[in-house]
Amino acid sequence: MSQNPEDALAAAAEPRPAATGSPFLQVRELRVHFPTDDGVVKSVDDLSFSVDRGRTLGIVGESGSGKSVTSLSIMGLHKAGTARITGEILLDGQNLVGMNPDRVRKLRGKRMAMIFQDPLSAMHPFYTVGTQIVEAYRIHNPVSKKVARKHAIDLLDRVGIPNPTSRVDDYPHQFSGGMRQRAMIAMALSCDPELLIADEPTTALDVTVQAQILDLIRDLQQEFNSAVVIITHDLGVVAELADDIMVMYAGRAVEYSSAADIFNTPQHPYTWGLLSSMPRLDRERTERLQPIKGTPPSLINVPEGCPFNPRCAYAGTNGNLSFTVRPEFRDVGGGHHIACHLGAEDRMRIWDTEIRPKL
Amino acid sequence: MSTQTDGPAAERRLGEDLLVVDGLQKHFPIRRGLLQRQVGAVQAVDGLTFSVRRGETLSLVGESGCGKTTTGRLLTRLIEPTGGRIQLDGRDISHLSTSDMRPLRRDVQMIFQDPYSSLNPRHTVGTIVGAPFRLQKVQTENGVKKAVQDLLELVGLNPEHYNRYPHEFSGGQRQRIGIARTLALRPKLIVADEPVSALDVSIQAQVVNLLEDLQNEFDLTYVMIAHDLSVVRHVSDRVAVMYLGKIMEIADRTSLYERPMHPYTVALLSAVPIPDTSRRERRERIRLQGDVPSPINPPSGCRFHTRCWKAQEVCKTTEPALVELAPGHQAACHFPENAA
């Protein structure tokens, strides 16, 4: 990371004020590769997207699709030397790729913050919840311990912890799963971050608690007008929260559009597969689920052509194209992006006649 | 259920009761002090009564801490109940000793949630799937290897992978290995504890379909423990909703999902996120406040009264009995919804 030539570029670009109207977070041609003994693992390969203030982007994909690696690279949490990161991550105009780790540390927690999946392992078991929130707050704000503690209590109250004045001195193990997740959200919010990344924030929680946490994230976003990236494998969760959705497969974006488009007129066969493989409470019960055949590919040997071709029912539609040429991620109208070789007519026909009736 | 198109599963199979559970109870003692005196008990399971018919799928759902996993471990007799009875195929197995239980282990098998920790990493797939034959000293017609390869094929794995180790497989494939091991001795009852919750969506559907195919082929009886209500609706014939060690509502699938009677069930169903953006605004959601109370000191009366929006005085003092409010539909509530 340190020998990246863009280090100098980033430093030069730093004093530049944020251009008004440009997205708060902009990721351009991001590549995160991990060299291993078996070969290079291309966890993220040529990924571009952006999120505005006050908007929520949902990133959906299976395990190994590169969604968590993307969020960790935005936060600058990859260990230097293990990951090869190229491309641009612009946070309010500043490129984070190749930036000095000390400078990233100053941004992390203050301008961008993250909510992790498992609060029990993300919080330190040895310190009280209050101490951990106070620490995060005092790193970025020169205030006394007393003021910071007051702030921590306010935050715990804000995220709905009952009796915050006494619970602030509890240890993480004394909290239930839902309360720990709230405490972690409180910690992430301690400095009013402008970018909030939530990586599977509700996966470990029960549905009733999940509903509470999703409501909380939505309310807080409206209050602070922050940009939110929510990473999940659960299409139900993104349908509740996201304005825009990006579907990832094998380290690439395969579909990107507004949330309504993704659910009403999805155009990529992988998204179709995801929608048909999940049982849904809002529809008549189907006799049988329609799974996607096969398993996700190894990121060391990503298939030639379209990475999805071994699992795609329509891979042969355009001759050999899917097996030889990597489909370009392009706008197919109205900001709806897909990476697929199927023609517009074929996509419409397949969705209308084969996929939608079976959902 | 692929081969059947005529109506729900409950109608086409009319088996007799395979498993009868009566007043099942498990209290874990809490001991303190030098003499390890018992100072209290975690009332993990507190009086369950239900039965499962042959060939049927009963699902246990509820939030974490409701006792569904403890129930699964009681049914497989991995732990001994502190009260009540479990009858399997007419035989009382509630207090059988380890050695008396051993021959019955053939009939009751378990599928575990985590396909990573439930397979021994130092054993090959052949050893893992063949273990039940060796432990039960079962003679197979063409040797254990052939039997194992047949099982691997049955669950959709390549029989030639007999000599591989678990780490060479993906999560979904590992879960199939676990299922193959479970099926080795052709059990009558399979208790599946969150069998698909650790898997990706597209793989989840494959495993759900596999479980259904196997049920049809071998007339298996499942007790599923799950928290994903959409998956539960898909796989179950009947569903029991648990809260703090008790059954709040038990009914056949259609009845439970279309006309839930217990407020807790209503709340659970309304909390499920729906993958449809157009419903985001219109949805009426019941928000339950707070967390599940501690099972060490469960609330008096109806255990749900602390979070229930319909709770009245009577709910705090009198515990409602689980009664049949509609044919095949039991609920334990003083003020049920959708009641005739």
PDB file of N, CA and C in Angstrom, chain A residues 93-177:
ATOM      1  N   GLY A  93     -13.814  13.846  -1.789  1.00  0.00           N
ATOM      2  CA  GLY A  93     -12.755  14.357  -2.647  1.00  0.00           C
ATOM      3  C   GLY A  93     -11.358  13.877  -2.303  1.00  0.00           C
ATOM      4  N   GLN A  94     -11.163  13.316  -1.105  1.00  0.00           N
ATOM      5  CA  GLN A  94      -9.816  12.864  -0.745  1.00  0.00           C
ATOM      6  C   GLN A  94      -9.642  11.395  -1.074  1.00  0.00           C
ATOM      7  N   ASN A  95      -8.561  11.054  -1.758  1.00  0.00           N
ATOM      8  CA  ASN A  95      -8.335   9.658  -2.106  1.00  0.00           C
ATOM      9  C   ASN A  95      -7.748   8.896  -0.917  1.00  0.00           C
ATOM     10  N   LEU A  96      -8.440   7.845  -0.499  1.00  0.00           N
ATOM     11  CA  LEU A  96      -7.981   7.077   0.656  1.00  0.00           C
ATOM     12  C   LEU A  96      -6.994   5.996   0.266  1.00  0.00           C
ATOM     13  N   VAL A  97      -6.998   5.605  -1.020  1.00  0.00           N
ATOM     14  CA  VAL A  97      -6.086   4.547  -1.449  1.00  0.00           C
ATOM     15  C   VAL A  97      -4.668   5.089  -1.441  1.00  0.00           C
ATOM     16  N   GLY A  98      -3.795   4.435  -0.703  1.00  0.00           N
ATOM     17  CA  GLY A  98      -2.407   4.865  -0.639  1.00  0.00           C
ATOM     18  C   GLY A  98      -2.175   6.025   0.300  1.00  0.00           C
ATOM     19  N   MET A  99      -3.211   6.478   0.975  1.00  0.00           N
ATOM     20  CA  MET A  99      -3.033   7.576   1.922  1.00  0.00           C
ATOM     21  C   MET A  99      -2.235   7.075   3.134  1.00  0.00           C
ATOM     22  N   ASN A 100      -1.469   7.952   3.743  1.00  0.00           N
ATOM     23  CA  ASN A 100      -0.725   7.617   4.942  1.00  0.00           C
ATOM     24  C   ASN A 100      -1.674   7.053   6.018  1.00  0.00           C
ATOM     25  N   PRO A 101      -1.364   5.868   6.580  1.00  0.00           N
ATOM     26  CA  PRO A 101      -2.272   5.244   7.559  1.00  0.00           C
ATOM     27  C   PRO A 101      -2.632   6.157   8.728  1.00  0.00           C
ATOM     28  N   ASP A 102      -1.712   7.030   9.114  1.00  0.00           N
ATOM     29  CA  ASP A 102      -2.023   7.934  10.219  1.00  0.00           C
ATOM     30  C   ASP A 102      -3.128   8.908   9.858  1.00  0.00           C
ATOM     31  N   ARG A 103      -3.102   9.327   8.604  1.00  0.00           N
ATOM     32  CA  ARG A 103      -4.150  10.266   8.180  1.00  0.00           C
ATOM     33  C   ARG A 103      -5.480   9.548   8.051  1.00  0.00           C
ATOM     34  N   VAL A 104      -5.435   8.275   7.581  1.00  0.00           N
ATOM     35  CA  VAL A 104      -6.690   7.511   7.519  1.00  0.00           C
ATOM     36  C   VAL A 104      -7.247   7.333   8.926  1.00  0.00           C
ATOM     37  N   ARG A 105      -6.357   7.117   9.885  1.00  0.00           N
ATOM     38  CA  ARG A 105      -6.815   6.919  11.259  1.00  0.00           C
ATOM     39  C   ARG A 105      -7.552   8.150  11.769  1.00  0.00           C
ATOM     40  N   LYS A 106      -7.102   9.334  11.338  1.00  0.00           N
ATOM     41  CA  LYS A 106      -7.773  10.559  11.790  1.00  0.00           C
ATOM     42  C   LYS A 106      -9.184  10.657  11.208  1.00  0.00           C
ATOM     43  N   LEU A 107      -9.361  10.092   9.999  1.00  0.00           N
ATOM     44  CA  LEU A 107     -10.687  10.138   9.381  1.00  0.00           C
ATOM     45  C   LEU A 107     -11.605   9.058   9.956  1.00  0.00           C
ATOM     46  N   ARG A 108     -10.985   7.913  10.273  1.00  0.00           N
ATOM     47  CA  ARG A 108     -11.772   6.771  10.715  1.00  0.00           C
ATOM     48  C   ARG A 108     -12.326   7.054  12.103  1.00  0.00           C
ATOM     49  N   GLY A 109     -13.618   6.830  12.268  1.00  0.00           N
ATOM     50  CA  GLY A 109     -14.229   7.159  13.543  1.00  0.00           C
ATOM     51  C   GLY A 109     -14.845   8.534  13.496  1.00  0.00           C
ATOM     52  N   LYS A 110     -14.149   9.509  12.838  1.00  0.00           N
ATOM     53  CA  LYS A 110     -14.678  10.857  12.806  1.00  0.00           C
ATOM     54  C   LYS A 110     -15.567  11.082  11.587  1.00  0.00           C
ATOM     55  N   ARG A 111     -14.984  10.873  10.398  1.00  0.00           N
ATOM     56  CA  ARG A 111     -15.782  11.124   9.198  1.00  0.00           C
ATOM     57  C   ARG A 111     -16.430   9.856   8.670  1.00  0.00           C
ATOM     58  N   MET A 112     -15.806   8.712   8.947  1.00  0.00           N
ATOM     59  CA  MET A 112     -16.443   7.458   8.538  1.00  0.00           C
ATOM     60  C   MET A 112     -16.358   6.461   9.685  1.00  0.00           C
ATOM     61  N   ALA A 113     -17.406   5.665   9.828  1.00  0.00           N
ATOM     62  CA  ALA A 113     -17.431   4.704  10.927  1.00  0.00           C
ATOM     63  C   ALA A 113     -18.096   3.434  10.446  1.00  0.00           C
ATOM     64  N   MET A 114     -17.866   2.363  11.186  1.00  0.00           N
ATOM     65  CA  MET A 114     -18.367   1.082  10.728  1.00  0.00           C
ATOM     66  C   MET A 114     -19.081   0.336  11.856  1.00  0.00           C
ATOM     67  N   ILE A 115     -20.149  -0.348  11.477  1.00  0.00           N
ATOM     68  CA  ILE A 115     -20.849  -1.239  12.397  1.00  0.00           C
ATOM     69  C   ILE A 115     -20.550  -2.660  11.946  1.00  0.00           C
ATOM     70  N   PHE A 116     -20.026  -3.461  12.833  1.00  0.00           N
ATOM     71  CA  PHE A 116     -19.643  -4.824  12.442  1.00  0.00           C
ATOM     72  C   PHE A 116     -20.765  -5.811  12.718  1.00  0.00           C
ATOM     73  N   GLN A 117     -20.583  -7.006  12.130  1.00  0.00           N
ATOM     74  CA  GLN A 117     -21.628  -8.020  12.257  1.00  0.00           C
ATOM     75  C   GLN A 117     -21.748  -8.555  13.677  1.00  0.00           C
ATOM     76  N   ASP A 118     -20.601  -8.865  14.269  1.00  0.00           N
ATOM     77  CA  ASP A 118     -20.642  -9.560  15.541  1.00  0.00           C
ATOM     78  C   ASP A 118     -20.141  -8.658  16.654  1.00  0.00           C
ATOM     79  N   PRO A 119     -21.043  -8.054  17.423  1.00  0.00           N
ATOM     80  CA  PRO A 119     -20.610  -7.087  18.431  1.00  0.00           C
ATOM     81  C   PRO A 119     -19.796  -7.721  19.547  1.00  0.00           C
ATOM     82  N   LEU A 120     -19.975  -9.020  19.771  1.00  0.00           N
ATOM     83  CA  LEU A 120     -19.227  -9.644  20.858  1.00  0.00           C
ATOM     84  C   LEU A 120     -17.740  -9.687  20.531  1.00  0.00           C
ATOM     85  N   SER A 121     -17.407  -9.881  19.254  1.00  0.00           N
ATOM     86  CA  SER A 121     -15.993  -9.899  18.917  1.00  0.00           C
ATOM     87  C   SER A 121     -15.492  -8.519  18.512  1.00  0.00           C
ATOM     88  N   ALA A 122     -16.388  -7.589  18.202  1.00  0.00           N
ATOM     89  CA  ALA A 122     -15.936  -6.247  17.823  1.00  0.00           C
ATOM     90  C   ALA A 122     -15.699  -5.372  19.050  1.00  0.00           C
ATOM     91  N   MET A 123     -16.291  -5.745  20.193  1.00  0.00           N
ATOM     92  CA  MET A 123     -16.070  -4.955  21.402  1.00  0.00           C
ATOM     93  C   MET A 123     -15.053  -5.659  22.281  1.00  0.00           C
ATOM     94  N   HIS A 124     -14.315  -4.866  23.040  1.00  0.00           N
ATOM     95  CA  HIS A 124     -13.301  -5.444  23.899  1.00  0.00           C
ATOM     96  C   HIS A 124     -13.948  -5.962  25.182  1.00  0.00           C
ATOM     97  N   PRO A 125     -13.740  -7.254  25.501  1.00  0.00           N
ATOM     98  CA  PRO A 125     -14.435  -7.806  26.672  1.00  0.00           C
ATOM     99  C   PRO A 125     -13.920  -7.267  28.001  1.00  0.00           C
ATOM    100  N   PHE A 126     -12.731  -6.651  27.976  1.00  0.00           N
ATOM    101  CA  PHE A 126     -12.056  -6.253  29.211  1.00  0.00           C
ATOM    102  C   PHE A 126     -12.480  -4.861  29.680  1.00  0.00           C
ATOM    103  N   TYR A 127     -13.024  -4.046  28.772  1.00  0.00           N
ATOM    104  CA  TYR A 127     -13.395  -2.685  29.130  1.00  0.00           C
ATOM    105  C   TYR A 127     -14.907  -2.534  29.145  1.00  0.00           C
ATOM    106  N   THR A 128     -15.378  -1.608  29.975  1.00  0.00           N
ATOM    107  CA  THR A 128     -16.820  -1.380  30.009  1.00  0.00           C
ATOM    108  C   THR A 128     -17.257  -0.736  28.701  1.00  0.00           C
ATOM    109  N   VAL A 129     -18.546  -0.873  28.420  1.00  0.00           N
ATOM    110  CA  VAL A 129     -19.098  -0.287  27.207  1.00  0.00           C
ATOM    111  C   VAL A 129     -18.829   1.220  27.178  1.00  0.00           C
ATOM    112  N   GLY A 130     -19.026   1.861  28.343  1.00  0.00           N
ATOM    113  CA  GLY A 130     -18.821   3.297  28.428  1.00  0.00           C
ATOM    114  C   GLY A 130     -17.389   3.690  28.089  1.00  0.00           C
ATOM    115  N   THR A 131     -16.427   2.982  28.657  1.00  0.00           N
ATOM    116  CA  THR A 131     -15.013   3.270  28.409  1.00  0.00           C
ATOM    117  C   THR A 131     -14.717   3.237  26.906  1.00  0.00           C
ATOM    118  N   GLN A 132     -15.306   2.259  26.232  1.00  0.00           N
ATOM    119  CA  GLN A 132     -15.001   2.108  24.808  1.00  0.00           C
ATOM    120  C   GLN A 132     -15.609   3.236  23.975  1.00  0.00           C
ATOM    121  N   ILE A 133     -16.786   3.693  24.379  1.00  0.00           N
ATOM    122  CA  ILE A 133     -17.388   4.815  23.648  1.00  0.00           C
ATOM    123  C   ILE A 133     -16.613   6.096  23.946  1.00  0.00           C
ATOM    124  N   VAL A 134     -16.252   6.271  25.217  1.00  0.00           N
ATOM    125  CA  VAL A 134     -15.495   7.454  25.629  1.00  0.00           C
ATOM    126  C   VAL A 134     -14.168   7.523  24.872  1.00  0.00           C
ATOM    127  N   GLU A 135     -13.515   6.363  24.757  1.00  0.00           N
ATOM    128  CA  GLU A 135     -12.228   6.327  24.067  1.00  0.00           C
ATOM    129  C   GLU A 135     -12.382   6.805  22.620  1.00  0.00           C
ATOM    130  N   ALA A 136     -13.390   6.247  21.942  1.00  0.00           N
ATOM    131  CA  ALA A 136     -13.606   6.626  20.545  1.00  0.00           C
ATOM    132  C   ALA A 136     -13.876   8.126  20.425  1.00  0.00           C
ATOM    133  N   TYR A 137     -14.614   8.677  21.390  1.00  0.00           N
ATOM    134  CA  TYR A 137     -14.992  10.085  21.311  1.00  0.00           C
ATOM    135  C   TYR A 137     -13.809  11.000  21.619  1.00  0.00           C
ATOM    136  N   ARG A 138     -13.019  10.614  22.622  1.00  0.00           N
ATOM    137  CA  ARG A 138     -11.936  11.497  23.050  1.00  0.00           C
ATOM    138  C   ARG A 138     -10.748  11.510  22.083  1.00  0.00           C
ATOM    139  N   ILE A 139     -10.624  10.461  21.278  1.00  0.00           N
ATOM    140  CA  ILE A 139      -9.544  10.461  20.288  1.00  0.00           C
ATOM    141  C   ILE A 139      -9.715  11.622  19.317  1.00  0.00           C
ATOM    142  N   HIS A 140     -10.971  11.903  18.975  1.00  0.00           N
ATOM    143  CA  HIS A 140     -11.226  12.932  17.968  1.00  0.00           C
ATOM    144  C   HIS A 140     -11.684  14.260  18.554  1.00  0.00           C
ATOM    145  N   ASN A 141     -12.028  14.272  19.830  1.00  0.00           N
ATOM    146  CA  ASN A 141     -12.515  15.504  20.432  1.00  0.00           C
ATOM    147  C   ASN A 141     -11.782  15.810  21.728  1.00  0.00           C
ATOM    148  N   PRO A 142     -11.194  17.000  21.860  1.00  0.00           N
ATOM    149  CA  PRO A 142     -10.437  17.331  23.065  1.00  0.00           C
ATOM    150  C   PRO A 142     -11.364  17.733  24.202  1.00  0.00           C
ATOM    151  N   VAL A 143     -11.979  16.741  24.826  1.00  0.00           N
ATOM    152  CA  VAL A 143     -12.880  17.059  25.936  1.00  0.00           C
ATOM    153  C   VAL A 143     -12.455  16.269  27.170  1.00  0.00           C
ATOM    154  N   SER A 144     -12.963  16.672  28.320  1.00  0.00           N
ATOM    155  CA  SER A 144     -12.618  15.969  29.559  1.00  0.00           C
ATOM    156  C   SER A 144     -13.346  14.635  29.603  1.00  0.00           C
ATOM    157  N   LYS A 145     -12.874  13.749  30.479  1.00  0.00           N
ATOM    158  CA  LYS A 145     -13.503  12.438  30.615  1.00  0.00           C
ATOM    159  C   LYS A 145     -14.962  12.572  31.033  1.00  0.00           C
ATOM    160  N   LYS A 146     -15.208  13.587  31.875  1.00  0.00           N
ATOM    161  CA  LYS A 146     -16.557  13.760  32.398  1.00  0.00           C
ATOM    162  C   LYS A 146     -17.528  14.110  31.271  1.00  0.00           C
ATOM    163  N   VAL A 147     -17.107  15.037  30.423  1.00  0.00           N
ATOM    164  CA  VAL A 147     -17.953  15.436  29.294  1.00  0.00           C
ATOM    165  C   VAL A 147     -18.171  14.249  28.358  1.00  0.00           C
ATOM    166  N   ALA A 148     -17.083  13.509  28.131  1.00  0.00           N
ATOM    167  CA  ALA A 148     -17.176  12.381  27.214  1.00  0.00           C
ATOM    168  C   ALA A 148     -18.123  11.315  27.760  1.00  0.00           C
ATOM    169  N   ARG A 149     -18.072  11.130  29.090  1.00  0.00           N
ATOM    170  CA  ARG A 149     -18.956  10.142  29.698  1.00  0.00           C
ATOM    171  C   ARG A 149     -20.415  10.561  29.555  1.00  0.00           C
ATOM    172  N   LYS A 150     -20.651  11.841  29.716  1.00  0.00           N
ATOM    173  CA  LYS A 150     -22.004  12.366  29.546  1.00  0.00           C
ATOM    174  C   LYS A 150     -22.472  12.090  28.109  1.00  0.00           C
ATOM    175  N   HIS A 151     -21.556  12.338  27.182  1.00  0.00           N
ATOM    176  CA  HIS A 151     -21.859  12.105  25.767  1.00  0.00           C
ATOM    177  C   HIS A 151     -22.182  10.622  25.525  1.00  0.00           C
ATOM    178  N   ALA A 152     -21.410   9.733  26.152  1.00  0.00           N
ATOM    179  CA  ALA A 152     -21.633   8.294  25.991  1.00  0.00           C
ATOM    180  C   ALA A 152     -23.014   7.910  26.515  1.00  0.00           C
ATOM    181  N   ILE A 153     -23.387   8.493  27.657  1.00  0.00           N
ATOM    182  CA  ILE A 153     -24.706   8.177  28.224  1.00  0.00           C
ATOM    183  C   ILE A 153     -25.816   8.663  27.295  1.00  0.00           C
ATOM    184  N   ASP A 154     -25.633   9.877  26.750  1.00  0.00           N
ATOM    185  CA  ASP A 154     -26.617  10.410  25.803  1.00  0.00           C
ATOM    186  C   ASP A 154     -26.777   9.483  24.605  1.00  0.00           C
ATOM    187  N   LEU A 155     -25.622   9.008  24.100  1.00  0.00           N
ATOM    188  CA  LEU A 155     -25.661   8.142  22.928  1.00  0.00           C
ATOM    189  C   LEU A 155     -26.371   6.826  23.219  1.00  0.00           C
ATOM    190  N   LEU A 156     -26.056   6.243  24.379  1.00  0.00           N
ATOM    191  CA  LEU A 156     -26.704   4.983  24.732  1.00  0.00           C
ATOM    192  C   LEU A 156     -28.205   5.182  24.851  1.00  0.00           C
ATOM    193  N   ASP A 157     -28.583   6.329  25.380  1.00  0.00           N
ATOM    194  CA  ASP A 157     -29.995   6.644  25.486  1.00  0.00           C
ATOM    195  C   ASP A 157     -30.610   6.776  24.094  1.00  0.00           C
ATOM    196  N   ARG A 158     -29.864   7.448  23.213  1.00  0.00           N
ATOM    197  CA  ARG A 158     -30.352   7.695  21.853  1.00  0.00           C
ATOM    198  C   ARG A 158     -30.600   6.387  21.088  1.00  0.00           C
ATOM    199  N   VAL A 159     -29.723   5.398  21.294  1.00  0.00           N
ATOM    200  CA  VAL A 159     -29.899   4.135  20.580  1.00  0.00           C
ATOM    201  C   VAL A 159     -30.829   3.177  21.321  1.00  0.00           C
ATOM    202  N   GLY A 160     -31.422   3.650  22.413  1.00  0.00           N
ATOM    203  CA  GLY A 160     -32.476   2.868  23.039  1.00  0.00           C
ATOM    204  C   GLY A 160     -32.013   1.854  24.062  1.00  0.00           C
ATOM    205  N   ILE A 161     -30.919   2.140  24.769  1.00  0.00           N
ATOM    206  CA  ILE A 161     -30.517   1.267  25.872  1.00  0.00           C
ATOM    207  C   ILE A 161     -31.269   1.745  27.113  1.00  0.00           C
ATOM    208  N   PRO A 162     -32.039   0.860  27.745  1.00  0.00           N
ATOM    209  CA  PRO A 162     -32.768   1.302  28.935  1.00  0.00           C
ATOM    210  C   PRO A 162     -31.796   1.612  30.065  1.00  0.00           C
ATOM    211  N   ASN A 163     -32.103   2.624  30.857  1.00  0.00           N
ATOM    212  CA  ASN A 163     -31.320   2.939  32.035  1.00  0.00           C
ATOM    213  C   ASN A 163     -29.839   3.221  31.730  1.00  0.00           C
ATOM    214  N   PRO A 164     -29.547   4.112  30.796  1.00  0.00           N
ATOM    215  CA  PRO A 164     -28.172   4.281  30.316  1.00  0.00           C
ATOM    216  C   PRO A 164     -27.183   4.738  31.379  1.00  0.00           C
ATOM    217  N   THR A 165     -27.621   5.502  32.397  1.00  0.00           N
ATOM    218  CA  THR A 165     -26.670   5.990  33.399  1.00  0.00           C
ATOM    219  C   THR A 165     -26.008   4.850  34.156  1.00  0.00           C
ATOM    220  N   SER A 166     -26.717   3.740  34.340  1.00  0.00           N
ATOM    221  CA  SER A 166     -26.054   2.640  35.038  1.00  0.00           C
ATOM    222  C   SER A 166     -25.475   1.634  34.028  1.00  0.00           C
ATOM    223  N   ARG A 167     -26.129   1.466  32.886  1.00  0.00           N
ATOM    224  CA  ARG A 167     -25.630   0.479  31.925  1.00  0.00           C
ATOM    225  C   ARG A 167     -24.303   0.906  31.303  1.00  0.00           C
ATOM    226  N   VAL A 168     -23.970   2.182  31.381  1.00  0.00           N
ATOM    227  CA  VAL A 168     -22.733   2.671  30.776  1.00  0.00           C
ATOM    228  C   VAL A 168     -21.512   2.010  31.433  1.00  0.00           C
ATOM    229  N   ASP A 169     -21.672   1.552  32.676  1.00  0.00           N
ATOM    230  CA  ASP A 169     -20.558   0.911  33.373  1.00  0.00           C
ATOM    231  C   ASP A 169     -20.579  -0.613  33.260  1.00  0.00           C
ATOM    232  N   ASP A 170     -21.486  -1.152  32.434  1.00  0.00           N
ATOM    233  CA  ASP A 170     -21.534  -2.599  32.244  1.00  0.00           C
ATOM    234  C   ASP A 170     -20.482  -3.039  31.236  1.00  0.00           C
ATOM    235  N   TYR A 171     -20.127  -4.316  31.346  1.00  0.00           N
ATOM    236  CA  TYR A 171     -19.222  -4.906  30.351  1.00  0.00           C
ATOM    237  C   TYR A 171     -20.040  -5.487  29.209  1.00  0.00           C
ATOM    238  N   PRO A 172     -19.430  -5.639  28.050  1.00  0.00           N
ATOM    239  CA  PRO A 172     -20.207  -6.148  26.903  1.00  0.00           C
ATOM    240  C   PRO A 172     -20.944  -7.453  27.192  1.00  0.00           C
ATOM    241  N   HIS A 173     -20.349  -8.349  27.993  1.00  0.00           N
ATOM    242  CA  HIS A 173     -21.033  -9.630  28.205  1.00  0.00           C
ATOM    243  C   HIS A 173     -22.296  -9.480  29.029  1.00  0.00           C
ATOM    244  N   GLN A 174     -22.457  -8.340  29.686  1.00  0.00           N
ATOM    245  CA  GLN A 174     -23.669  -8.139  30.481  1.00  0.00           C
ATOM    246  C   GLN A 174     -24.831  -7.644  29.630  1.00  0.00           C
ATOM    247  N   PHE A 175     -24.531  -7.337  28.362  1.00  0.00           N
ATOM    248  CA  PHE A 175     -25.574  -6.877  27.446  1.00  0.00           C
ATOM    249  C   PHE A 175     -26.093  -8.071  26.647  1.00  0.00           C
ATOM    250  N   SER A 176     -27.361  -8.006  26.240  1.00  0.00           N
ATOM    251  CA  SER A 176     -27.871  -9.025  25.326  1.00  0.00           C
ATOM    252  C   SER A 176     -27.388  -8.697  23.916  1.00  0.00           C
ATOM    253  N   GLY A 177     -27.580  -9.649  22.975  1.00  0.00           N
ATOM    254  CA  GLY A 177     -27.089  -9.459  21.615  1.00  0.00           C
ATOM    255  C   GLY A 177     -27.588  -8.163  20.977  1.00  0.00           C
TER     256      GLY A 177
END
